[in-house]
């Protein structure tokens, strides 16, 4: 689908999407505490600039899952809300704007207190939110164009 990697992007969530579909089909996984996985991570992926981009694209990827499946953008595997009944602003559940305001205030407070780890944690959530807003704006715009075309018979 649309959630896999593409050149020039950090789209993701294909594994999460597969796991959600597998769970719905009745498949279950298991935990192996003795298992060791080694993964080489390039140095450029350990920089703050990469994490900013990664969280932004994570927001886009989660918004794509939301558009297709109605899954919670923060925790798709724990979706409990019926999002058709949740108020939205520009296609984004309204409660996420409250969380964004809280993250912005938390970022400012942590920066003021010279707490760089806490400040960055709040900052990357804001990048995540920015990705969600961008993609939901695109999705709702496309939907509006589609509805207009259907209404006019085009």
JSON list of C-alpha atoms in Angstrom, two decimals:
[
{"chain": "A", "resi": 1, "resn": "UNK", "atom": "CA", "xyz": [0.00, 0.00, 0.00]},
{"chain": "A", "resi": 2, "resn": "UNK", "atom": "CA", "xyz": [1.06, 3.62, 0.60]},
{"chain": "A", "resi": 3, "resn": "UNK", "atom": "CA", "xyz": [2.88, 3.11, 3.89]},
{"chain": "A", "resi": 4, "resn": "UNK", "atom": "CA", "xyz": [6.10, 1.45, 2.68]},
{"chain": "A", "resi": 5, "resn": "UNK", "atom": "CA", "xyz": [9.41, 3.13, 2.06]},
{"chain": "A", "resi": 6, "resn": "UNK", "atom": "CA", "xyz": [9.76, 5.38, -0.98]},
{"chain": "A", "resi": 7, "resn": "UNK", "atom": "CA", "xyz": [12.78, 7.24, -2.29]},
{"chain": "A", "resi": 8, "resn": "UNK", "atom": "CA", "xyz": [13.15, 10.69, -0.78]},
{"chain": "A", "resi": 9, "resn": "UNK", "atom": "CA", "xyz": [10.81, 9.97, 2.16]},
{"chain": "A", "resi": 10, "resn": "UNK", "atom": "CA", "xyz": [10.85, 8.30, 5.52]},
{"chain": "A", "resi": 11, "resn": "UNK", "atom": "CA", "xyz": [7.38, 6.81, 5.11]},
{"chain": "A", "resi": 12, "resn": "UNK", "atom": "CA", "xyz": [6.96, 3.78, 7.30]},
{"chain": "A", "resi": 13, "resn": "UNK", "atom": "CA", "xyz": [4.39, 1.88, 9.33]},
{"chain": "A", "resi": 14, "resn": "UNK", "atom": "CA", "xyz": [4.22, -1.03, 6.89]},
{"chain": "A", "resi": 15, "resn": "UNK", "atom": "CA", "xyz": [5.23, -3.49, 9.62]},
{"chain": "A", "resi": 16, "resn": "UNK", "atom": "CA", "xyz": [2.70, -1.98, 12.04]},
{"chain": "A", "resi": 17, "resn": "UNK", "atom": "CA", "xyz": [0.00, -2.18, 9.38]},
{"chain": "A", "resi": 18, "resn": "UNK", "atom": "CA", "xyz": [0.88, -5.84, 8.71]},
{"chain": "A", "resi": 19, "resn": "UNK", "atom": "CA", "xyz": [0.79, -6.65, 12.44]},
{"chain": "A", "resi": 20, "resn": "UNK", "atom": "CA", "xyz": [-2.60, -5.03, 12.87]},
{"chain": "A", "resi": 21, "resn": "UNK", "atom": "CA", "xyz": [-4.00, -6.96, 9.89]},
{"chain": "A", "resi": 22, "resn": "UNK", "atom": "CA", "xyz": [-2.42, -10.20, 11.17]},
{"chain": "A", "resi": 23, "resn": "UNK", "atom": "CA", "xyz": [-3.93, -9.71, 14.65]},
{"chain": "A", "resi": 24, "resn": "UNK", "atom": "CA", "xyz": [-7.37, -9.09, 13.11]},
{"chain": "A", "resi": 25, "resn": "UNK", "atom": "CA", "xyz": [-6.94, -12.35, 11.17]},
{"chain": "A", "resi": 26, "resn": "UNK", "atom": "CA", "xyz": [-6.31, -14.19, 14.45]},
{"chain": "A", "resi": 27, "resn": "UNK", "atom": "CA", "xyz": [-2.53, -14.55, 14.23]},
{"chain": "A", "resi": 28, "resn": "UNK", "atom": "CA", "xyz": [-0.51, -14.11, 17.41]},
{"chain": "A", "resi": 29, "resn": "UNK", "atom": "CA", "xyz": [3.16, -13.54, 18.07]},
{"chain": "A", "resi": 30, "resn": "UNK", "atom": "CA", "xyz": [5.33, -14.49, 20.98]},
{"chain": "A", "resi": 31, "resn": "UNK", "atom": "CA", "xyz": [8.20, -13.03, 22.96]},
{"chain": "A", "resi": 32, "resn": "UNK", "atom": "CA", "xyz": [11.63, -14.67, 22.93]},
{"chain": "A", "resi": 33, "resn": "UNK", "atom": "CA", "xyz": [13.66, -13.07, 25.76]},
{"chain": "A", "resi": 34, "resn": "UNK", "atom": "CA", "xyz": [16.92, -14.74, 24.74]},
{"chain": "A", "resi": 35, "resn": "UNK", "atom": "CA", "xyz": [16.78, -13.52, 21.16]},
{"chain": "A", "resi": 36, "resn": "UNK", "atom": "CA", "xyz": [19.44, -11.00, 20.13]},
{"chain": "A", "resi": 37, "resn": "UNK", "atom": "CA", "xyz": [19.08, -8.78, 17.09]},
{"chain": "A", "resi": 38, "resn": "UNK", "atom": "CA", "xyz": [21.97, -6.72, 15.79]},
{"chain": "A", "resi": 39, "resn": "UNK", "atom": "CA", "xyz": [21.25, -3.76, 13.58]},
{"chain": "A", "resi": 40, "resn": "UNK", "atom": "CA", "xyz": [23.83, -1.38, 12.12]},
{"chain": "A", "resi": 41, "resn": "UNK", "atom": "CA", "xyz": [22.69, 2.23, 12.36]},
{"chain": "A", "resi": 42, "resn": "UNK", "atom": "CA", "xyz": [24.53, 4.79, 10.22]},
{"chain": "A", "resi": 43, "resn": "UNK", "atom": "CA", "xyz": [25.95, 7.75, 12.17]},
{"chain": "A", "resi": 44, "resn": "UNK", "atom": "CA", "xyz": [23.73, 10.27, 10.33]},
{"chain": "A", "resi": 45, "resn": "UNK", "atom": "CA", "xyz": [20.68, 8.55, 11.82]},
{"chain": "A", "resi": 46, "resn": "UNK", "atom": "CA", "xyz": [21.86, 9.42, 15.31]},
{"chain": "A", "resi": 47, "resn": "UNK", "atom": "CA", "xyz": [21.58, 13.17, 14.75]},
{"chain": "A", "resi": 48, "resn": "UNK", "atom": "CA", "xyz": [18.74, 15.36, 15.96]},
{"chain": "A", "resi": 49, "resn": "UNK", "atom": "CA", "xyz": [18.06, 16.52, 12.40]},
{"chain": "A", "resi": 50, "resn": "UNK", "atom": "CA", "xyz": [17.35, 12.91, 11.37]},
{"chain": "A", "resi": 51, "resn": "UNK", "atom": "CA", "xyz": [15.01, 12.37, 14.35]},
{"chain": "A", "resi": 52, "resn": "UNK", "atom": "CA", "xyz": [13.09, 15.52, 13.43]},
{"chain": "A", "resi": 53, "resn": "UNK", "atom": "CA", "xyz": [12.59, 14.25, 9.88]},
{"chain": "A", "resi": 54, "resn": "UNK", "atom": "CA", "xyz": [11.78, 10.73, 11.10]},
{"chain": "A", "resi": 55, "resn": "UNK", "atom": "CA", "xyz": [9.04, 11.94, 13.48]},
{"chain": "A", "resi": 56, "resn": "UNK", "atom": "CA", "xyz": [7.61, 14.24, 10.80]},
{"chain": "A", "resi": 57, "resn": "UNK", "atom": "CA", "xyz": [7.36, 11.32, 8.35]},
{"chain": "A", "resi": 58, "resn": "UNK", "atom": "CA", "xyz": [6.01, 9.09, 11.11]},
{"chain": "A", "resi": 59, "resn": "UNK", "atom": "CA", "xyz": [3.17, 11.58, 11.50]},
{"chain": "A", "resi": 60, "resn": "UNK", "atom": "CA", "xyz": [2.50, 11.42, 7.76]},
{"chain": "A", "resi": 61, "resn": "UNK", "atom": "CA", "xyz": [2.60, 7.62, 7.81]},
{"chain": "A", "resi": 62, "resn": "UNK", "atom": "CA", "xyz": [0.24, 7.42, 10.78]},
{"chain": "A", "resi": 63, "resn": "UNK", "atom": "CA", "xyz": [-2.16, 9.85, 9.11]},
{"chain": "A", "resi": 64, "resn": "UNK", "atom": "CA", "xyz": [-2.18, 7.59, 6.04]},
{"chain": "A", "resi": 65, "resn": "UNK", "atom": "CA", "xyz": [-3.09, 4.63, 8.26]},
{"chain": "A", "resi": 66, "resn": "UNK", "atom": "CA", "xyz": [-5.79, 6.75, 9.87]},
{"chain": "A", "resi": 67, "resn": "UNK", "atom": "CA", "xyz": [-7.26, 7.72, 6.49]},
{"chain": "A", "resi": 68, "resn": "UNK", "atom": "CA", "xyz": [-7.34, 4.11, 5.32]},
{"chain": "A", "resi": 69, "resn": "UNK", "atom": "CA", "xyz": [-8.28, 2.29, 8.53]},
{"chain": "A", "resi": 70, "resn": "UNK", "atom": "CA", "xyz": [-9.46, 4.84, 11.09]},
{"chain": "A", "resi": 71, "resn": "UNK", "atom": "CA", "xyz": [-6.72, 3.79, 13.52]},
{"chain": "A", "resi": 72, "resn": "UNK", "atom": "CA", "xyz": [-5.54, 5.99, 16.36]},
{"chain": "A", "resi": 73, "resn": "UNK", "atom": "CA", "xyz": [-2.62, 8.04, 15.04]},
{"chain": "A", "resi": 74, "resn": "UNK", "atom": "CA", "xyz": [-0.71, 7.92, 18.32]},
{"chain": "A", "resi": 75, "resn": "UNK", "atom": "CA", "xyz": [-1.22, 4.25, 19.15]},
{"chain": "A", "resi": 76, "resn": "UNK", "atom": "CA", "xyz": [-2.78, 2.34, 16.23]},
{"chain": "A", "resi": 77, "resn": "UNK", "atom": "CA", "xyz": [-2.54, -1.00, 18.01]},
{"chain": "A", "resi": 78, "resn": "UNK", "atom": "CA", "xyz": [-4.65, 0.34, 20.91]},
{"chain": "A", "resi": 79, "resn": "UNK", "atom": "CA", "xyz": [-7.43, 2.07, 18.99]},
{"chain": "A", "resi": 80, "resn": "UNK", "atom": "CA", "xyz": [-10.46, 2.34, 21.27]},
{"chain": "A", "resi": 81, "resn": "UNK", "atom": "CA", "xyz": [-12.21, 5.48, 20.03]},
{"chain": "A", "resi": 82, "resn": "UNK", "atom": "CA", "xyz": [-14.79, 5.67, 17.28]},
{"chain": "A", "resi": 83, "resn": "UNK", "atom": "CA", "xyz": [-13.15, 8.55, 15.42]},
{"chain": "A", "resi": 84, "resn": "UNK", "atom": "CA", "xyz": [-16.32, 9.25, 13.42]},
{"chain": "A", "resi": 85, "resn": "UNK", "atom": "CA", "xyz": [-17.70, 10.66, 16.70]},
{"chain": "A", "resi": 86, "resn": "UNK", "atom": "CA", "xyz": [-14.58, 12.65, 17.65]},
{"chain": "A", "resi": 87, "resn": "UNK", "atom": "CA", "xyz": [-14.58, 16.37, 16.73]},
{"chain": "A", "resi": 88, "resn": "UNK", "atom": "CA", "xyz": [-12.01, 17.21, 14.03]},
{"chain": "A", "resi": 89, "resn": "UNK", "atom": "CA", "xyz": [-10.30, 20.39, 12.88]},
{"chain": "A", "resi": 90, "resn": "UNK", "atom": "CA", "xyz": [-8.92, 20.23, 9.32]},
{"chain": "A", "resi": 91, "resn": "UNK", "atom": "CA", "xyz": [-9.20, 16.44, 9.42]},
{"chain": "A", "resi": 92, "resn": "UNK", "atom": "CA", "xyz": [-7.22, 16.11, 12.67]},
{"chain": "A", "resi": 93, "resn": "UNK", "atom": "CA", "xyz": [-8.92, 14.94, 15.88]},
{"chain": "A", "resi": 94, "resn": "UNK", "atom": "CA", "xyz": [-9.37, 18.04, 18.02]},
{"chain": "A", "resi": 95, "resn": "UNK", "atom": "CA", "xyz": [-7.74, 16.50, 21.10]},
{"chain": "A", "resi": 96, "resn": "UNK", "atom": "CA", "xyz": [-4.43, 16.32, 19.22]},
{"chain": "A", "resi": 97, "resn": "UNK", "atom": "CA", "xyz": [-4.37, 20.14, 19.02]},
{"chain": "A", "resi": 98, "resn": "UNK", "atom": "CA", "xyz": [-4.61, 20.24, 22.82]},
{"chain": "A", "resi": 99, "resn": "UNK", "atom": "CA", "xyz": [-1.72, 17.77, 23.01]},
{"chain": "A", "resi": 100, "resn": "UNK", "atom": "CA", "xyz": [0.27, 19.91, 20.56]},
{"chain": "A", "resi": 101, "resn": "UNK", "atom": "CA", "xyz": [-0.30, 23.00, 22.69]},
{"chain": "A", "resi": 102, "resn": "UNK", "atom": "CA", "xyz": [0.78, 21.05, 25.76]},
{"chain": "A", "resi": 103, "resn": "UNK", "atom": "CA", "xyz": [3.89, 19.80, 23.91]},
{"chain": "A", "resi": 104, "resn": "UNK", "atom": "CA", "xyz": [4.76, 23.35, 22.79]},
{"chain": "A", "resi": 105, "resn": "UNK", "atom": "CA", "xyz": [4.43, 24.63, 26.35]},
{"chain": "A", "resi": 106, "resn": "UNK", "atom": "CA", "xyz": [6.43, 21.65, 27.64]},
{"chain": "A", "resi": 107, "resn": "UNK", "atom": "CA", "xyz": [9.13, 22.34, 25.06]},
{"chain": "A", "resi": 108, "resn": "UNK", "atom": "CA", "xyz": [9.34, 26.02, 26.08]},
{"chain": "A", "resi": 109, "resn": "UNK", "atom": "CA", "xyz": [9.37, 25.14, 29.79]},
{"chain": "A", "resi": 110, "resn": "UNK", "atom": "CA", "xyz": [12.11, 22.52, 29.30]},
{"chain": "A", "resi": 111, "resn": "UNK", "atom": "CA", "xyz": [14.16, 24.88, 27.14]},
{"chain": "A", "resi": 112, "resn": "UNK", "atom": "CA", "xyz": [13.82, 27.62, 29.78]},
{"chain": "A", "resi": 113, "resn": "UNK", "atom": "CA", "xyz": [14.96, 25.18, 32.48]},
{"chain": "A", "resi": 114, "resn": "UNK", "atom": "CA", "xyz": [17.85, 24.01, 30.28]},
{"chain": "A", "resi": 115, "resn": "UNK", "atom": "CA", "xyz": [16.55, 20.44, 30.14]},
{"chain": "A", "resi": 116, "resn": "UNK", "atom": "CA", "xyz": [17.66, 19.45, 26.61]},
{"chain": "A", "resi": 117, "resn": "UNK", "atom": "CA", "xyz": [16.38, 15.85, 26.71]},
{"chain": "A", "resi": 118, "resn": "UNK", "atom": "CA", "xyz": [12.88, 16.88, 27.82]},
{"chain": "A", "resi": 119, "resn": "UNK", "atom": "CA", "xyz": [12.86, 19.78, 25.34]},
{"chain": "A", "resi": 120, "resn": "UNK", "atom": "CA", "xyz": [13.78, 17.49, 22.46]},
{"chain": "A", "resi": 121, "resn": "UNK", "atom": "CA", "xyz": [11.15, 14.95, 23.49]},
{"chain": "A", "resi": 122, "resn": "UNK", "atom": "CA", "xyz": [8.47, 17.65, 23.25]},
{"chain": "A", "resi": 123, "resn": "UNK", "atom": "CA", "xyz": [9.96, 18.98, 20.02]},
{"chain": "A", "resi": 124, "resn": "UNK", "atom": "CA", "xyz": [9.84, 15.65, 18.17]},
{"chain": "A", "resi": 125, "resn": "UNK", "atom": "CA", "xyz": [6.20, 15.20, 19.21]},
{"chain": "A", "resi": 126, "resn": "UNK", "atom": "CA", "xyz": [5.52, 18.57, 17.55]},
{"chain": "A", "resi": 127, "resn": "UNK", "atom": "CA", "xyz": [7.27, 17.32, 14.38]},
{"chain": "A", "resi": 128, "resn": "UNK", "atom": "CA", "xyz": [5.05, 14.22, 14.55]},
{"chain": "A", "resi": 129, "resn": "UNK", "atom": "CA", "xyz": [1.98, 16.46, 14.85]},
{"chain": "A", "resi": 130, "resn": "UNK", "atom": "CA", "xyz": [3.16, 18.63, 11.93]},
{"chain": "A", "resi": 131, "resn": "UNK", "atom": "CA", "xyz": [3.35, 15.50, 9.75]},
{"chain": "A", "resi": 132, "resn": "UNK", "atom": "CA", "xyz": [-0.17, 14.50, 10.79]},
{"chain": "A", "resi": 133, "resn": "UNK", "atom": "CA", "xyz": [-1.55, 17.97, 10.01]},
{"chain": "A", "resi": 134, "resn": "UNK", "atom": "CA", "xyz": [0.15, 18.04, 6.61]},
{"chain": "A", "resi": 135, "resn": "UNK", "atom": "CA", "xyz": [-1.17, 14.65, 5.54]},
{"chain": "A", "resi": 136, "resn": "UNK", "atom": "CA", "xyz": [-4.68, 15.16, 6.94]},
{"chain": "A", "resi": 137, "resn": "UNK", "atom": "CA", "xyz": [-4.86, 18.50, 5.10]},
{"chain": "A", "resi": 138, "resn": "UNK", "atom": "CA", "xyz": [-3.98, 16.70, 1.86]},
{"chain": "A", "resi": 139, "resn": "UNK", "atom": "CA", "xyz": [-6.44, 13.86, 2.57]},
{"chain": "A", "resi": 140, "resn": "UNK", "atom": "CA", "xyz": [-9.33, 16.17, 3.44]},
{"chain": "A", "resi": 141, "resn": "UNK", "atom": "CA", "xyz": [-8.59, 18.38, 0.42]},
{"chain": "A", "resi": 142, "resn": "UNK", "atom": "CA", "xyz": [-8.65, 15.35, -1.89]},
{"chain": "A", "resi": 143, "resn": "UNK", "atom": "CA", "xyz": [-11.89, 14.18, -0.31]},
{"chain": "A", "resi": 144, "resn": "UNK", "atom": "CA", "xyz": [-13.43, 17.63, -0.83]},
{"chain": "A", "resi": 145, "resn": "UNK", "atom": "CA", "xyz": [-12.44, 17.64, -4.51]},
{"chain": "A", "resi": 146, "resn": "UNK", "atom": "CA", "xyz": [-13.85, 14.11, -4.92]},
{"chain": "A", "resi": 147, "resn": "UNK", "atom": "CA", "xyz": [-17.14, 15.07, -3.27]},
{"chain": "A", "resi": 148, "resn": "UNK", "atom": "CA", "xyz": [-17.43, 18.19, -5.45]},
{"chain": "A", "resi": 149, "resn": "UNK", "atom": "CA", "xyz": [-16.80, 16.13, -8.58]},
{"chain": "A", "resi": 150, "resn": "UNK", "atom": "CA", "xyz": [-19.44, 13.60, -7.52]},
{"chain": "A", "resi": 151, "resn": "UNK", "atom": "CA", "xyz": [-21.95, 16.35, -6.77]},
{"chain": "A", "resi": 152, "resn": "UNK", "atom": "CA", "xyz": [-21.48, 17.94, -10.19]},
{"chain": "A", "resi": 153, "resn": "UNK", "atom": "CA", "xyz": [-21.45, 14.61, -11.98]},
{"chain": "A", "resi": 154, "resn": "UNK", "atom": "CA", "xyz": [-17.89, 15.07, -13.27]}
]
